[in-house]
Amino acid sequence: MGNWIVNNGLSAFILVAWMGINIFIFVWFYLSYDLGDQFFYTRHLLSSGLPWARAPAAVLNFNCMLILLPVCRNLLSLIRGSFMCCSKTLRKQLDKNLTFHKLVGYMIALMTAVHTIAHLLNVEWLNNSRQGAYDELSTILSQLEDTNSTSYLNPDPQQIPTRFAFSSIAGLTGVIITLALILIITSSMEVIRRNYFEVFWYTHHLFIIFFAGLVFHGAGRIVRSQQRTNPLHNVSYCKDRSDDWGTLPECPIPQFAGGFPQTWMWVIGPMFLYLCERCLRFIRYMQKVTYRKIVMRPSKLEWHPFTMTSAPEEDFFSVHIRSAGDWTNKLIDIMQQLPEGAQGPNVCFPRMGVDGPFGTASEDVFDYEVSMLVGAGIGVTPFASILKSIWYKFKDSDPKLRTRKIYFYWLCRETHAFEWFADLLQVLEKEMEERGMGDFLTYKLYLTGWDQSHTTHVMVHFDKETDVITGLKQKTHYGRPIWDKEFEQVRKENPTSAVGTFLCGPEALAKVLEKKCAKFSDVDPRRTKFYFNKENF
Amino acid sequence: MGKIEWAMWANEQALASGLILLAGGIVGVAGQFRGWQFAAYSIAAGVFVCMLEYPRSKRSKGTSVGRTGQYCFTVCVKAFGPVTRNYYVRAFLHAAICVPGGFLLATVLGCVCLGIASLIYLVAAIRGEHWEPILPVKEARKPVAESMKAPPQNPPPRPPPEMRRKRVDDLESAAYDNPIPVTANE
């Protein structure tokens, strides 16, 4: 339990705070519309449909304000950078930005549903009131028109509900933005997002329509409240004497006015921030700078994030890209058309825009005394850059480097994926041996997709000093790592340290590692503690 | 966007539309709206669309993950053969189903969403996609390798009985564990 609090306490607190604010807003606005005197006559027409529509509207305002913030990558990098002095836990929260974005998205979807259903009922009741289907007070209230001496309460001009909805600003914008929201949600489902990223990416830009419609949604001011008149209209006395309004001294004709639209006040700030964010990305696209994590786009419309495999200390930057879809395959085609070893001013290289840098979880590796780096397949790329960087820092005895031991686990399904990374490990292995720093890096490679032919090959070459697959001194393991044993070993070798565990890989593995971190951490601050950090794109 | 299977997105969109039609229909009936008959129709249409769209199709490339508990729906949908397999049929079916929803405000959103799903299915059909059931794969037993010979006919040679019996004073070096405790021969 103590471990859970240490690892997840701040996230849980933020979630509870966010949910608490949502509940507070809902209840506050619900009661305000349910009990407020100025809505007495409105409630007579709409009964509880009014508060049930307005309370989710307020929650929607709050969440639409929040939803753009977790995806302002540059802003988050800025915050992350300025928190360098502060605790790692704070910075870890910024890594969960996408989870928060999705959570806020779900809340928006839920509140939209409640808001829409309440307003559907309201429109029906307004229409019925207009047609005199209810009591006398309702009919009289509905008949108030916008003239010199009166103002309307019932916005429905006696049309069928569908026509009323589509002819009012609120109705039209409401339908359009709900449609946009539904399209955004269906294309964001996991199966679409993972396998057809472009559909998700382009459809998600419907958020522009969503926000545009949202800002104008309340412009019609059709939710009306009663205004002060001189002399005052005594509601409790006059509600039963609707025939005598205008003739009795206590009952002048009640005046109504719509509420001032407020949504724009909530969302204008984040919309502006996001606009700045996109402008910044576009400006960077026009420049050429070096970064740690970059976003590349060969076409003007597509952006894809990649992690760099070169270290900041080097004077070039490299990325390793796995072919996994349209864009990556197109890139490989373009690259393959270039002549081999092409250099010089006469060769026409493809133009690439890069944007960044975007700080990620892996930047914190340098702050831990002991680090466990786990990379699955292509997920090893952030660690390639980090291993190189740590090695440069170590060689130059950089005082800011707190790391004194690294455990590196590389899980891979096929052998051919080892080739490009094996070179790096071979170089590191050789240099470490030359300097007698063999202890610094312990690496273990796991081939998870082995079969009979592998084992036969290995059995034949058992006695060789270097591994048959990678050519490294460290032999390749077969199958998945037994994490209990690994964590136990790390704990035994580092009994008093804070160990940072970094993963770049599949979600299932993240869950396993998170559990192990919790299991093997000691609440006692003098003993070993494991901190889990997950990298994702 | 060359490699996308549009049917995957059409399926998500259609399932969402079914749920929205269902919700709109329930509101229309429960609120006793004028034109509640359209709402009642929407409830039925929504349920039908949900049941038709719940089983995900097998992807032509890559792994397919079915929705939870979709097996019985898969069997039902598969039983209709070419009617449910063909996406042209689905596109026109959805287009036809969605029309009555447009006559009531509560269901108009479901109608538009289903219309969009129908359009995406049309695109999928034009590109030659079709619905394939995701069925549990029976593990085919590997054929026995040729180096496996028939099992031996005779038992292996053993030492004579006197040497085979486990000796009381030498239990540790015995080759096997005796389930019955060993006692000395009298």
XYZ file of N, CA and C in Angstrom, chain A residues 7-16 93 96:
36
model
N 4.224 5.577 -5.610
C 4.296 5.577 -7.070
C 3.140 6.293 -7.745
N 1.952 6.171 -7.196
C 0.783 6.706 -7.900
C 0.046 7.790 -7.147
N 0.563 8.171 -6.001
C -0.180 9.090 -5.143
C -0.554 10.394 -5.818
N 0.433 10.993 -6.515
C 0.144 12.302 -7.108
C -0.880 12.183 -8.233
N -0.774 11.110 -9.041
C -1.765 10.921 -10.115
C -3.154 10.771 -9.530
N -3.241 9.943 -8.487
C -4.554 9.731 -7.879
C -5.099 11.042 -7.337
N -4.205 11.840 -6.749
C -4.650 13.113 -6.195
C -5.180 14.035 -7.290
N -4.462 14.097 -8.403
C -4.901 14.965 -9.500
C -6.253 14.507 -10.035
N -6.419 13.183 -10.156
C -7.693 12.675 -10.656
C -8.830 13.013 -9.709
N -8.558 12.817 -8.414
C -9.590 13.109 -7.427
C -9.928 14.595 -7.450
N 4.070 13.327 -13.851
C 2.674 13.582 -14.192
C 2.556 14.050 -15.628
N 1.918 11.609 -18.327
C 0.611 10.980 -18.460
C -0.371 11.920 -19.148
